[in-house]
Coordinates of C-alpha atoms in Angstrom, one line a residue:
M1 CA 0.9 -0.2 38.6
R2 CA -2.2 0.6 36.5
G3 CA -1.4 1.1 32.8
A4 CA 1.4 3.0 31.3
P5 CA 2.8 6.0 33.1
R6 CA 1.4 9.3 31.6
I7 CA 4.1 11.7 30.6
N8 CA 3.5 15.2 29.3
Y9 CA 5.8 16.6 26.5
H10 CA 5.9 20.2 25.2
F11 CA 7.2 21.2 21.8
P12 CA 7.4 24.7 20.4
T13 CA 4.5 24.0 18.0
M14 CA 2.4 21.4 19.8
S15 CA 1.9 19.7 23.1
M16 CA 1.5 16.0 23.6
R17 CA 0.3 13.8 26.4
L18 CA 2.0 10.5 25.8
L19 CA 0.4 7.2 26.7
A20 CA 2.3 5.2 24.1
K21 CA 5.2 5.8 21.6
L22 CA 6.3 9.4 20.9
L23 CA 5.8 10.8 17.4
T24 CA 9.0 10.7 15.3
R25 CA 10.1 11.9 11.9
G26 CA 11.8 9.5 9.5
S27 CA 14.3 12.1 8.4
K28 CA 15.4 15.7 9.0
H29 CA 13.2 17.0 6.2
A30 CA 10.2 14.6 6.5
A31 CA 6.9 16.5 6.3
G32 CA 5.1 14.2 8.7
Y33 CA 5.5 12.8 12.1
D34 CA 5.1 9.0 12.2
L35 CA 2.1 7.8 14.2
Y36 CA 2.5 4.4 16.0
A37 CA -0.1 1.8 17.0
C38 CA -0.4 1.4 20.8
E39 CA -2.4 -1.8 20.4
D40 CA -2.5 -4.8 18.1
A41 CA -5.2 -4.5 15.3
L42 CA -6.3 -6.7 12.5
I43 CA -7.8 -5.0 9.4
P44 CA -9.6 -7.5 7.2
K45 CA -9.2 -7.3 3.5
G46 CA -11.7 -4.9 2.2
G47 CA -12.4 -3.7 5.7
R48 CA -11.5 -0.8 8.0
A49 CA -10.6 -0.2 11.7
V50 CA -9.8 2.6 14.0
V51 CA -6.3 2.0 15.4
Q52 CA -5.4 3.8 18.6
T53 CA -2.1 5.7 19.0
G54 CA -2.3 6.3 22.7
I55 CA -1.6 10.0 22.4
H56 CA -3.4 13.3 23.0
I57 CA -2.1 16.3 21.2
A58 CA -2.6 20.1 21.3
L59 CA -1.9 21.6 18.0
P60 CA -1.1 25.3 17.8
E61 CA -4.0 27.7 17.0
G62 CA -4.2 28.4 13.3
H63 CA -3.0 24.8 12.4
Y64 CA -4.6 21.4 12.1
G65 CA -3.2 17.9 11.8
R66 CA -3.7 16.0 8.6
V67 CA -3.4 12.2 9.0
A68 CA -1.9 10.8 5.9
P69 CA -1.0 7.3 4.7
R70 CA 2.5 5.9 4.9
S71 CA 3.6 5.3 1.3
G72 CA 5.1 1.9 1.9
L73 CA 1.9 0.6 3.5
A74 CA -0.2 2.0 0.7
V75 CA 2.0 0.6 -2.1
K76 CA 2.9 -2.8 -0.6
H77 CA -0.3 -3.7 1.3
G78 CA -3.1 -1.4 0.1
I79 CA -3.4 0.3 3.5
D80 CA -4.9 3.9 3.3
T81 CA -6.2 6.4 5.8
G82 CA -9.6 8.1 6.2
A83 CA -11.2 10.8 8.2
G84 CA -7.8 12.5 8.6
V85 CA -8.4 16.0 10.1
V86 CA -7.4 16.7 13.7
D87 CA -8.6 20.2 14.8
C88 CA -6.4 22.3 17.1
D89 CA -9.0 22.2 19.9
Y90 CA -9.4 18.4 19.9
R91 CA -7.9 16.9 23.1
G92 CA -9.1 13.3 22.9
L93 CA -7.1 10.2 22.1
L94 CA -5.8 10.2 18.6
G95 CA -7.2 7.2 16.6
V96 CA -6.4 6.5 13.0
V97 CA -9.0 5.2 10.5
L98 CA -7.3 2.7 8.3
F99 CA -8.8 1.0 5.2
N100 CA -7.4 -2.2 3.8
F101 CA -7.7 -2.2 0.0
G102 CA -5.3 -5.2 -0.2
S103 CA -6.1 -8.8 -1.1
E104 CA -5.2 -10.1 2.4
D105 CA -6.0 -9.3 6.0
F106 CA -3.3 -7.0 7.5
Q107 CA -2.1 -7.3 11.1
F108 CA -0.7 -4.3 13.0
H109 CA 1.2 -4.8 16.3
A110 CA 1.7 -2.3 19.1
G111 CA 4.7 -0.1 18.1
D112 CA 4.2 -0.4 14.3
R113 CA 4.1 2.9 12.3
I114 CA 0.6 3.2 10.9
A115 CA 0.3 6.7 9.4
Q116 CA 1.8 10.1 9.6
L117 CA 0.6 13.4 11.0
I118 CA 1.3 16.5 9.0
V119 CA 0.8 19.8 10.8
E120 CA -0.5 22.4 8.4
K121 CA -1.5 26.1 8.6
I122 CA -5.1 26.8 7.8
S123 CA -6.9 29.9 6.5
M124 CA -10.3 30.7 8.0
P125 CA -11.7 33.5 5.8
D126 CA -14.8 35.4 6.7
I127 CA -17.9 34.2 4.8
E128 CA -19.8 36.7 2.7
E129 CA -23.1 35.9 1.0
V130 CA -23.3 37.3 -2.6
E131 CA -25.8 37.2 -5.4
T132 CA -23.3 36.0 -8.1
L133 CA -19.7 34.9 -8.3
D134 CA -17.0 36.3 -10.5
E135 CA -16.7 34.7 -13.9
T136 CA -13.6 32.5 -14.6
E137 CA -12.2 30.8 -17.7
R138 CA -13.1 27.5 -16.2
G139 CA -16.6 28.4 -15.1
S140 CA -18.5 25.5 -13.7
G141 CA -16.5 22.7 -15.5
G142 CA -15.9 20.0 -13.0
F143 CA -14.4 16.5 -13.0
G144 CA -11.9 16.2 -15.8
S145 CA -13.0 19.4 -17.5
T146 CA -9.5 20.9 -17.7
G147 CA -7.8 18.0 -19.6
G148 CA -7.9 14.4 -20.8
F149 CA -6.8 11.3 -18.9
T150 CA -4.5 9.7 -21.5
S151 CA -1.0 10.6 -22.7
K152 CA -0.7 12.1 -26.1
S153 CA 0.9 8.9 -27.5
A154 CA -2.0 6.8 -26.2
A155 CA -4.5 9.2 -27.7
S156 CA -2.9 9.1 -31.2
Q157 CA -3.1 5.2 -31.4

């Protein structure tokens, strides 16, 4: 037998071609579907890697998948995700870009939960070129322009 058997699944909101472990949700009200590694992967401290999940998905039109970190991996080990947009017309294998901001190398094993996929609706407005934009109270104020970065008690000391 060459490789794992390929099984097709269909859900009301997305289709999946499974070459590894099926997506799961940690609880009834979990926002994301857990993504699992289908291979062992070492992410060196300060480094990054693309970890394969072994799945192909077909998200419904008008939606996209946002790959988000798992909170426990982020807090305990400094593992974060990057390049986390899966378009509804993408049909390739789903890989997850993982960064290791921790102080030690981190080893994933096949079957480990590595990230979560959150399926979100998107808005695709028509683009209209204009000469000027409407004025707002905020205007062009950018980074930090709407408030300070310390609590009131820290600011008064």
